[in-house]
mmCIF file of C-alpha atoms and ligand atoms in Angstrom:
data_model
loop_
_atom_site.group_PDB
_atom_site.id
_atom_site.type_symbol
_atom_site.label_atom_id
_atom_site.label_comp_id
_atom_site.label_asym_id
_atom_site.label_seq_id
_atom_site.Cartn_x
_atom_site.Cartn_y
_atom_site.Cartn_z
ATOM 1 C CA UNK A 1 67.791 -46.142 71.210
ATOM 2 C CA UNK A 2 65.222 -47.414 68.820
ATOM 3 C CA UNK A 3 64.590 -51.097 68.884
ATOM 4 C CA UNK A 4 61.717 -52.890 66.396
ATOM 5 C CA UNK A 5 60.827 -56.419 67.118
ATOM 6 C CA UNK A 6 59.414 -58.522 64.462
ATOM 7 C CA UNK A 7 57.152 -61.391 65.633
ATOM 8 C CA UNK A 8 54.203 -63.312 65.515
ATOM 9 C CA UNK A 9 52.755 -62.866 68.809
ATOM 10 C CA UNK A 10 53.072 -59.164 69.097
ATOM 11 C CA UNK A 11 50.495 -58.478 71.900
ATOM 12 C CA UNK A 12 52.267 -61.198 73.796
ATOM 13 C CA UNK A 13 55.844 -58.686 73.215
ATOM 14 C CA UNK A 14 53.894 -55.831 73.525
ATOM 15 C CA UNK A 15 52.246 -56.568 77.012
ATOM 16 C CA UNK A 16 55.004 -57.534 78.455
ATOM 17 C CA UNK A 17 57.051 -54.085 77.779
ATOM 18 C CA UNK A 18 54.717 -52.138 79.414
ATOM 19 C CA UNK A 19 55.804 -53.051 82.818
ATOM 20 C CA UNK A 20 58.654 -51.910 85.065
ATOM 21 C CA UNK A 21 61.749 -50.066 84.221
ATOM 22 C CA UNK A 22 61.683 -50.582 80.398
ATOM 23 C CA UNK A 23 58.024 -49.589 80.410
ATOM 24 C CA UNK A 24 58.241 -46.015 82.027
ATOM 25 C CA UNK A 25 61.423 -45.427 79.266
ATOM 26 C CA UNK A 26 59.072 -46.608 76.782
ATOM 27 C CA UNK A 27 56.378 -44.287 78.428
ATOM 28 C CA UNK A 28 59.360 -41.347 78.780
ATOM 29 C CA UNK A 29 60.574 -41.574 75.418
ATOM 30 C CA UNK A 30 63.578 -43.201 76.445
ATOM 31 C CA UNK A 31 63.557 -45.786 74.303
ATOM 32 C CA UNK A 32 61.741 -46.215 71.552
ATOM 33 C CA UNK A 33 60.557 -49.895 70.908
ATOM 34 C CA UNK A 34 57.998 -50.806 68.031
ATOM 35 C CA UNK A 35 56.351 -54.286 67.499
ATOM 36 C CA UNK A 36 55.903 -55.450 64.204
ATOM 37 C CA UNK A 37 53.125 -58.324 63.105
ATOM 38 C CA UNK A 38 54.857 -60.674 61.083
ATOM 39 C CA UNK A 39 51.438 -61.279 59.281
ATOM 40 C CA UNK A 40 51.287 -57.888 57.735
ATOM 41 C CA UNK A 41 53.842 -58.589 55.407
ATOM 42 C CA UNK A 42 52.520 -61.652 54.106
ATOM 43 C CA UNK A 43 51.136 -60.923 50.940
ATOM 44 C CA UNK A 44 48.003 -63.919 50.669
ATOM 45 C CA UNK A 45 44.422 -64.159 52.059
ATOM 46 C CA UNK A 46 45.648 -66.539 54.809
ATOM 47 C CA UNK A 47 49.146 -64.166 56.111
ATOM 48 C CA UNK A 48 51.439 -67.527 56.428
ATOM 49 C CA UNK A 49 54.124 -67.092 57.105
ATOM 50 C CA UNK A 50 55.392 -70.902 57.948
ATOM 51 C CA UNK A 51 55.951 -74.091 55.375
ATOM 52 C CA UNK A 52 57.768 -77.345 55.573
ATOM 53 C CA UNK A 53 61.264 -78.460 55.604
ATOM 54 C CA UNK A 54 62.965 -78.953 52.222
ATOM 55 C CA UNK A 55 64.008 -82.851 52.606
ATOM 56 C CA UNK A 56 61.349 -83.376 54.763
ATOM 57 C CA UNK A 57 61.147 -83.467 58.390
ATOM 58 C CA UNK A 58 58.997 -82.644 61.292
ATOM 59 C CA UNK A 59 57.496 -79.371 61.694
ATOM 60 C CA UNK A 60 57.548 -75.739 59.658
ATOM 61 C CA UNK A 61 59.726 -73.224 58.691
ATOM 62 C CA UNK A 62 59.949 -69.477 59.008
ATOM 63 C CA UNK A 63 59.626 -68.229 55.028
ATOM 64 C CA UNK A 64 62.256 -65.705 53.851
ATOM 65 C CA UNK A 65 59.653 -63.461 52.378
ATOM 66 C CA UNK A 66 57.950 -61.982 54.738
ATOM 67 C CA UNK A 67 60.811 -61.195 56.821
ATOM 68 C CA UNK A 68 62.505 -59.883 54.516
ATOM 69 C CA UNK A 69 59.731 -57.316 53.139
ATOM 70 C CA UNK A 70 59.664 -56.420 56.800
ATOM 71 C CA UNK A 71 63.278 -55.800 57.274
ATOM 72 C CA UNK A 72 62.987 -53.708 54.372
ATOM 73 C CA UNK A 73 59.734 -51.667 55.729
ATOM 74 C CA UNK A 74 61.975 -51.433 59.097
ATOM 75 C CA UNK A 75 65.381 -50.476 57.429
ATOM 76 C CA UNK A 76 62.791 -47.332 55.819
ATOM 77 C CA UNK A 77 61.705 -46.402 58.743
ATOM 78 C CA UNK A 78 64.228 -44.191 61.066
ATOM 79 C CA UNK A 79 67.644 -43.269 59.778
ATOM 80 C CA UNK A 80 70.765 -45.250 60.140
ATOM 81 C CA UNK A 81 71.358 -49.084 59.340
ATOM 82 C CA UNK A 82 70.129 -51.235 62.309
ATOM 83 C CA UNK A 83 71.633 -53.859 63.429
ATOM 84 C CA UNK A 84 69.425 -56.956 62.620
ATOM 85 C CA UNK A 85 69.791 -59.616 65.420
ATOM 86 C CA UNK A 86 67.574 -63.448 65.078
ATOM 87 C CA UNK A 87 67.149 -65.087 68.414
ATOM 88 C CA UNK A 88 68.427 -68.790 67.802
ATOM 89 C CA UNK A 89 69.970 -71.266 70.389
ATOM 90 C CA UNK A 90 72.933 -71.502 67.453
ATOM 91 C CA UNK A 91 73.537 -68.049 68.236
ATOM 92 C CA UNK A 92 76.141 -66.022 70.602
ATOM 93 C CA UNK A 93 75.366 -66.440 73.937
ATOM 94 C CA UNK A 94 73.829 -63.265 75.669
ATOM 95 C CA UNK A 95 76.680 -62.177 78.391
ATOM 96 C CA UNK A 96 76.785 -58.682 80.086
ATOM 97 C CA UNK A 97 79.620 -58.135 77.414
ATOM 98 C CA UNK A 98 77.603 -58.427 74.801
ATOM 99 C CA UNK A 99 74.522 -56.739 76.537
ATOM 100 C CA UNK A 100 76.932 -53.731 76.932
ATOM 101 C CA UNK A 101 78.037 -54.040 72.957
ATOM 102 C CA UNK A 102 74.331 -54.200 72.077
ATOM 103 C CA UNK A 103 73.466 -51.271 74.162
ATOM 104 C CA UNK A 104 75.812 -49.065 72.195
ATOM 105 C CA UNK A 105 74.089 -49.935 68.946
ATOM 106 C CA UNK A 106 71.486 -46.267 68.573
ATOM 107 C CA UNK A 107 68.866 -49.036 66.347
ATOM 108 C CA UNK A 108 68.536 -52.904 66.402
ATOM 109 C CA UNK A 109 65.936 -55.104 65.133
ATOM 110 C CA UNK A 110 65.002 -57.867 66.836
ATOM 111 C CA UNK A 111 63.363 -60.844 64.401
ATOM 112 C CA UNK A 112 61.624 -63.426 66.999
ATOM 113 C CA UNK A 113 62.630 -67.014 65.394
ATOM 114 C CA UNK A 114 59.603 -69.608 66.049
ATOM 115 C CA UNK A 115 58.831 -73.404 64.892
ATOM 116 C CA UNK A 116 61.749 -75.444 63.669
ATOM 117 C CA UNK A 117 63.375 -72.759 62.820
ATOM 118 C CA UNK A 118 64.065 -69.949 60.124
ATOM 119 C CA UNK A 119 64.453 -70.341 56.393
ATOM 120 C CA UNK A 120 68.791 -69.870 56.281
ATOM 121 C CA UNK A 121 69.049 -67.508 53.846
ATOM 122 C CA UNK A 122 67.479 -64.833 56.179
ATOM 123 C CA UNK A 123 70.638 -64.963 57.869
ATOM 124 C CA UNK A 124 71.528 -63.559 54.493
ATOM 125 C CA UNK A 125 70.124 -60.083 56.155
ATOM 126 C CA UNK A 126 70.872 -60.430 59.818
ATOM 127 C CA UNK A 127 73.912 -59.492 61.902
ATOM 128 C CA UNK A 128 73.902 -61.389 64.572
ATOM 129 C CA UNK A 129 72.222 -64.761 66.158
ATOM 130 C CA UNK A 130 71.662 -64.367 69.825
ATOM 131 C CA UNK A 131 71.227 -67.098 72.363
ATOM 132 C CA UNK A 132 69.672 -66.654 75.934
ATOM 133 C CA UNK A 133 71.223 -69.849 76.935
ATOM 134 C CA UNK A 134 71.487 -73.506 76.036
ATOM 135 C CA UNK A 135 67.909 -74.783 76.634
ATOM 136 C CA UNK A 136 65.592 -74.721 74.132
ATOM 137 C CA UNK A 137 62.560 -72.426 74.254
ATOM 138 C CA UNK A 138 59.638 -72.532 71.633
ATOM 139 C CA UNK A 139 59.846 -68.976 70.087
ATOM 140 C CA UNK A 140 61.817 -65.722 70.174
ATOM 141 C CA UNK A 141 59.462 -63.844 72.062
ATOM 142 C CA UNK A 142 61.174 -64.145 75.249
ATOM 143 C CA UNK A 143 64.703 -64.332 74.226
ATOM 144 C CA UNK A 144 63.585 -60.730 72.195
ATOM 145 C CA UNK A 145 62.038 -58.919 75.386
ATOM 146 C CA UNK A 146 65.482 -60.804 77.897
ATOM 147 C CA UNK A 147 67.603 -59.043 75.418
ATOM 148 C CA UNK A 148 65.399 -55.504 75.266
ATOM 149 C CA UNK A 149 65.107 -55.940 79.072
ATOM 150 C CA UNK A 150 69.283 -56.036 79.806
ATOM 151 C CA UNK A 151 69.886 -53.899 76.701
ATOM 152 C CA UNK A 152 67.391 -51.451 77.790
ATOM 153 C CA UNK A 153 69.265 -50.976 81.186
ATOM 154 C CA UNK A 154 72.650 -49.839 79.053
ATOM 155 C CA UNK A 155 71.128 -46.676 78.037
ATOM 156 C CA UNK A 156 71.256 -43.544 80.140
ATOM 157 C CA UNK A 157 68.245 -42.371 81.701
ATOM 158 C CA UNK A 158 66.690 -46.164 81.969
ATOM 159 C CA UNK A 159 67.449 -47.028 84.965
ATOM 160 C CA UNK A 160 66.636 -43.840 87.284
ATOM 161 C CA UNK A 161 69.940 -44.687 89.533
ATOM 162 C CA UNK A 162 73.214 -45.110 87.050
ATOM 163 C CA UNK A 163 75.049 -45.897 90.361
ATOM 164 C CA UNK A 164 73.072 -49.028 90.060
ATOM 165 C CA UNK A 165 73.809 -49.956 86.863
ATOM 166 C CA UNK A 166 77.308 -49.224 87.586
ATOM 167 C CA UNK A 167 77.411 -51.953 90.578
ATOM 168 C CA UNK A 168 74.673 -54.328 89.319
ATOM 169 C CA UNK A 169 75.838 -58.070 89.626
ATOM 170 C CA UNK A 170 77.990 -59.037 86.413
ATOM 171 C CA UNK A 171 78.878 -54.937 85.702
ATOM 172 C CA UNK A 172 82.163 -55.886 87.074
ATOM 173 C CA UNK A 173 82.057 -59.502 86.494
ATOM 174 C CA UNK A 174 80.932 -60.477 90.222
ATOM 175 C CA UNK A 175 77.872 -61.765 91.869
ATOM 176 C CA UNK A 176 76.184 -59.745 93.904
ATOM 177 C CA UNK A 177 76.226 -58.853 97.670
ATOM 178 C CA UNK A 178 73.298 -59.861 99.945
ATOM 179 C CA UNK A 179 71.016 -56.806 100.278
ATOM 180 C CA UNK A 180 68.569 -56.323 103.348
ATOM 181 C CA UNK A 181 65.975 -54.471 104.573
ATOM 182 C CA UNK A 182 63.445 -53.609 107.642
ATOM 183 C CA UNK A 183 62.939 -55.063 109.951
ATOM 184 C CA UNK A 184 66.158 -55.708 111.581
ATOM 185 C CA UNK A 185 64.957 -59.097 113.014
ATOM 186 C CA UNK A 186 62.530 -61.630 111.580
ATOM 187 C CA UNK A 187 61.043 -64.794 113.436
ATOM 188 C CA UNK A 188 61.397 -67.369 111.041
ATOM 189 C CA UNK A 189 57.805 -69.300 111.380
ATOM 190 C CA UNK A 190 59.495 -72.916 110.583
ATOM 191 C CA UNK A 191 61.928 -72.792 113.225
ATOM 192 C CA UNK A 192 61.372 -70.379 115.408
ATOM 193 C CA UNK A 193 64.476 -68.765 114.625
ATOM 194 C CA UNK A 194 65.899 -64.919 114.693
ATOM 195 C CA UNK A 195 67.092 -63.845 111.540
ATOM 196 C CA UNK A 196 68.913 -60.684 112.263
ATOM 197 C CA UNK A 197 70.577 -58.030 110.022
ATOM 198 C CA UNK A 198 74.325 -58.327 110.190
ATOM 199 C CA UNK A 199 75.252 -56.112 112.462
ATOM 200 C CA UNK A 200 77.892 -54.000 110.198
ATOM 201 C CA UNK A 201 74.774 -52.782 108.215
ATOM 202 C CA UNK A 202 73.037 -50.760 110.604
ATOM 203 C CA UNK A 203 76.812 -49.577 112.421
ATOM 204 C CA UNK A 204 76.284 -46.786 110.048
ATOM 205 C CA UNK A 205 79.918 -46.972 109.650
ATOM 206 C CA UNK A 206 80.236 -46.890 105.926
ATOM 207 C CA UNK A 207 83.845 -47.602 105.011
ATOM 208 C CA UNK A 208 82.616 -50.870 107.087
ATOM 209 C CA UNK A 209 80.039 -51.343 105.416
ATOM 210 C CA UNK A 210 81.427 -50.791 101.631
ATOM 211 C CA UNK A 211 84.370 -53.431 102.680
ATOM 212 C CA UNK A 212 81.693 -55.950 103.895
ATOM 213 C CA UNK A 213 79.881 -55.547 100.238
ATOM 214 C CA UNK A 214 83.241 -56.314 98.703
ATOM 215 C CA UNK A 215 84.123 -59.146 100.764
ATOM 216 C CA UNK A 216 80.964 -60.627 100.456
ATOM 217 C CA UNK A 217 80.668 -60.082 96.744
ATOM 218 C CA UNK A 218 83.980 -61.962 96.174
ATOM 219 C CA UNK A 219 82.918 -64.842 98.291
ATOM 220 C CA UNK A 220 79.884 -65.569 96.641
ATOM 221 C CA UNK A 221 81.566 -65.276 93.672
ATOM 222 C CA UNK A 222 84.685 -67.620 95.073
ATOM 223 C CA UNK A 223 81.843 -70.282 96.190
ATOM 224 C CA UNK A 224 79.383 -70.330 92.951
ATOM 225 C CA UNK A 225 80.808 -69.019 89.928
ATOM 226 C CA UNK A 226 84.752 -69.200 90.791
ATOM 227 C CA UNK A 227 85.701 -68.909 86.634
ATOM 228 C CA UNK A 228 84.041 -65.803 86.784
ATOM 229 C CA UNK A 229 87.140 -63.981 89.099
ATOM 230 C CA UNK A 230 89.497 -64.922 85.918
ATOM 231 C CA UNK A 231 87.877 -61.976 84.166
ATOM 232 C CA UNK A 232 86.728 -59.666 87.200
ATOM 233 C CA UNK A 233 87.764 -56.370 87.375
ATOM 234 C CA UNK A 234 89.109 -56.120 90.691
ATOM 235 C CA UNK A 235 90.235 -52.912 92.654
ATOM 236 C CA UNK A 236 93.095 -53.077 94.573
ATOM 237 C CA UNK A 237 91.164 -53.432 97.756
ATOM 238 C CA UNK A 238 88.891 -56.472 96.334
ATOM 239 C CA UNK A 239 92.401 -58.104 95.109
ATOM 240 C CA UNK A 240 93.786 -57.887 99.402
ATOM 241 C CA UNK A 241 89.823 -59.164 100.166
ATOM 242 C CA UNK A 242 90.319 -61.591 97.486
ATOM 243 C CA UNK A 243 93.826 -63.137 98.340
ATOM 244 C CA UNK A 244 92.645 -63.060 102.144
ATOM 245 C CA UNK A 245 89.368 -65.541 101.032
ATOM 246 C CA UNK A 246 91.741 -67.730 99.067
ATOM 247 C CA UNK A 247 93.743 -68.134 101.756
ATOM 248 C CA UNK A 248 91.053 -69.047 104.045
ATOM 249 C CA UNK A 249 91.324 -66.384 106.444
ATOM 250 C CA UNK A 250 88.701 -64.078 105.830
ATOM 251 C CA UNK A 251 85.397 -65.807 105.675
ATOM 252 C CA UNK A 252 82.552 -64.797 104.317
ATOM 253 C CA UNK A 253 78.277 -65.990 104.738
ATOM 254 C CA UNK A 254 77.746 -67.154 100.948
HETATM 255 N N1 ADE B 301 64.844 -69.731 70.509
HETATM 256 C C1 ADE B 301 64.636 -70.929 71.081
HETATM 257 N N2 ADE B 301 65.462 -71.119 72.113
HETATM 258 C C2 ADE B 301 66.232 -69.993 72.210
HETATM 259 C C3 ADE B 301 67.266 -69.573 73.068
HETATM 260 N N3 ADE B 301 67.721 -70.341 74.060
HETATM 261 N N4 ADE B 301 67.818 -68.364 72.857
HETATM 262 C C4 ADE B 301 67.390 -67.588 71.857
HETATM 263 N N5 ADE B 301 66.420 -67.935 71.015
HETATM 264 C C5 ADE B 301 65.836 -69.121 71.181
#
């Protein structure tokens, strides 16, 4: 997958995908991600790219220009038509869904919106709006590299383990399980307290142990985020598990 970001802080984007996971498929030719300076297709001395509101109003606004003589540059560069994606709190909210739709896309470009917003006839040239969520954060840049980061994950060879990606929390539309690991018993300093392991994960009995995972999965899920069971893929042995929770027999350590 080939993703270009377009931005005004790219060493700020840049940094930050040389870490972890997406940075060794960067680093393996995995994916291929390339930051673009919003500046360098300005076209005056002073590379703005920002001006006021028509009608007035606080604060500046993301010219169509530039953007679009990069989305042309970008469009140039590899074959196939990306998809062109503008991170904006009006956009679609970013689910594992739509991670999962994204990650079948072979190019996107990501344009990192900033200020008060971008000039509206960009959207003239972009796809999609994506939303990380209904706050409000100052730029793109970290709605762009939230989006590479769960998108990245999609694509084989990313993540080392694809039995991982296969259970991760939301894959099926559950919360996780509780994981542990040594020691088997912690003092807890404040209190004094043993915190121990349960005991079904070190029984080494793993048909146990895979039914615990379920169970507890589903209870977490029953307790926190119940809407999310109306859309969980369930197994017929997670529907028994879940029926037994509702009925308050079976209880779980949420
Ligand atoms: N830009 C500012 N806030 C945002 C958000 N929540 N999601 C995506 N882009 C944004």
């Amino acid at each position: 997958m080939r993703v270009d970001v377009v931005t005004i802080f790219p060493a700020m984007v840049q940094q930050a995908l040389s870490a972890g996971i997406v940075g060794r498929a960067i680093e393996r030719k995995t994916l291929n991600v390339v930051v673009h300076d919003l500046r360098d297709f300005t076209t005056d001395k002073h590379r703005v790219v920002d001006d006021v509101p028509y009608g007035g109003g606080p604060g500046r606004v993301l010219t169509p220009e530039p953007l679009f003589r990069a989305l042309d540059a970008i469009e140039a560069l590899d074959e196939g038509r990306p998809m062109v994606l503008l991170t904006s709190p009006q956009g679609t909210r970013l689910t594992q869904p739509v991670v999962e739709r994204l990650g079948r896309q072979p190019r996107l470009v990501l344009l990192c919106g900033r200020y008060e917003g971008v000039d509206e006839r960009v959207l003239s040239r972009v796809d999609e709006e994506v939303s990380i969520g209904d706050y409000v954060l100052s730029g793109g840049e970290l709605p762009a590299l939230v989006i590479i980061d769960a998108v990245a994950r999609m694509v084989p060879g990313v993540v080392g383990d694809e039995q991982s990606v296969a259970e991760d929390s939301f894959g099926r539309g559950l919360l996780d399980f509780p994981h542990y690991t040594r020691p088997a018993e912690v003092t807890s300093q404040a209190t004094g307290h043993v915190l121990k392991v349960p005991d079904v994960l070190v029984s080494g009995n793993h048909a146990e142990i895979r039914r615990w995972r379920k169970r507890e999965a589903l209870a977490r899920t029953l307790a926190r985020r119940p809407e999310l069971l109306d859309h969980a893929e369930l197994d017929a042995e997670e529907q028994t598990l879940l029926r037994a929770l509702l009925a308050g027999r079976t209880g779980g350590t949420t």
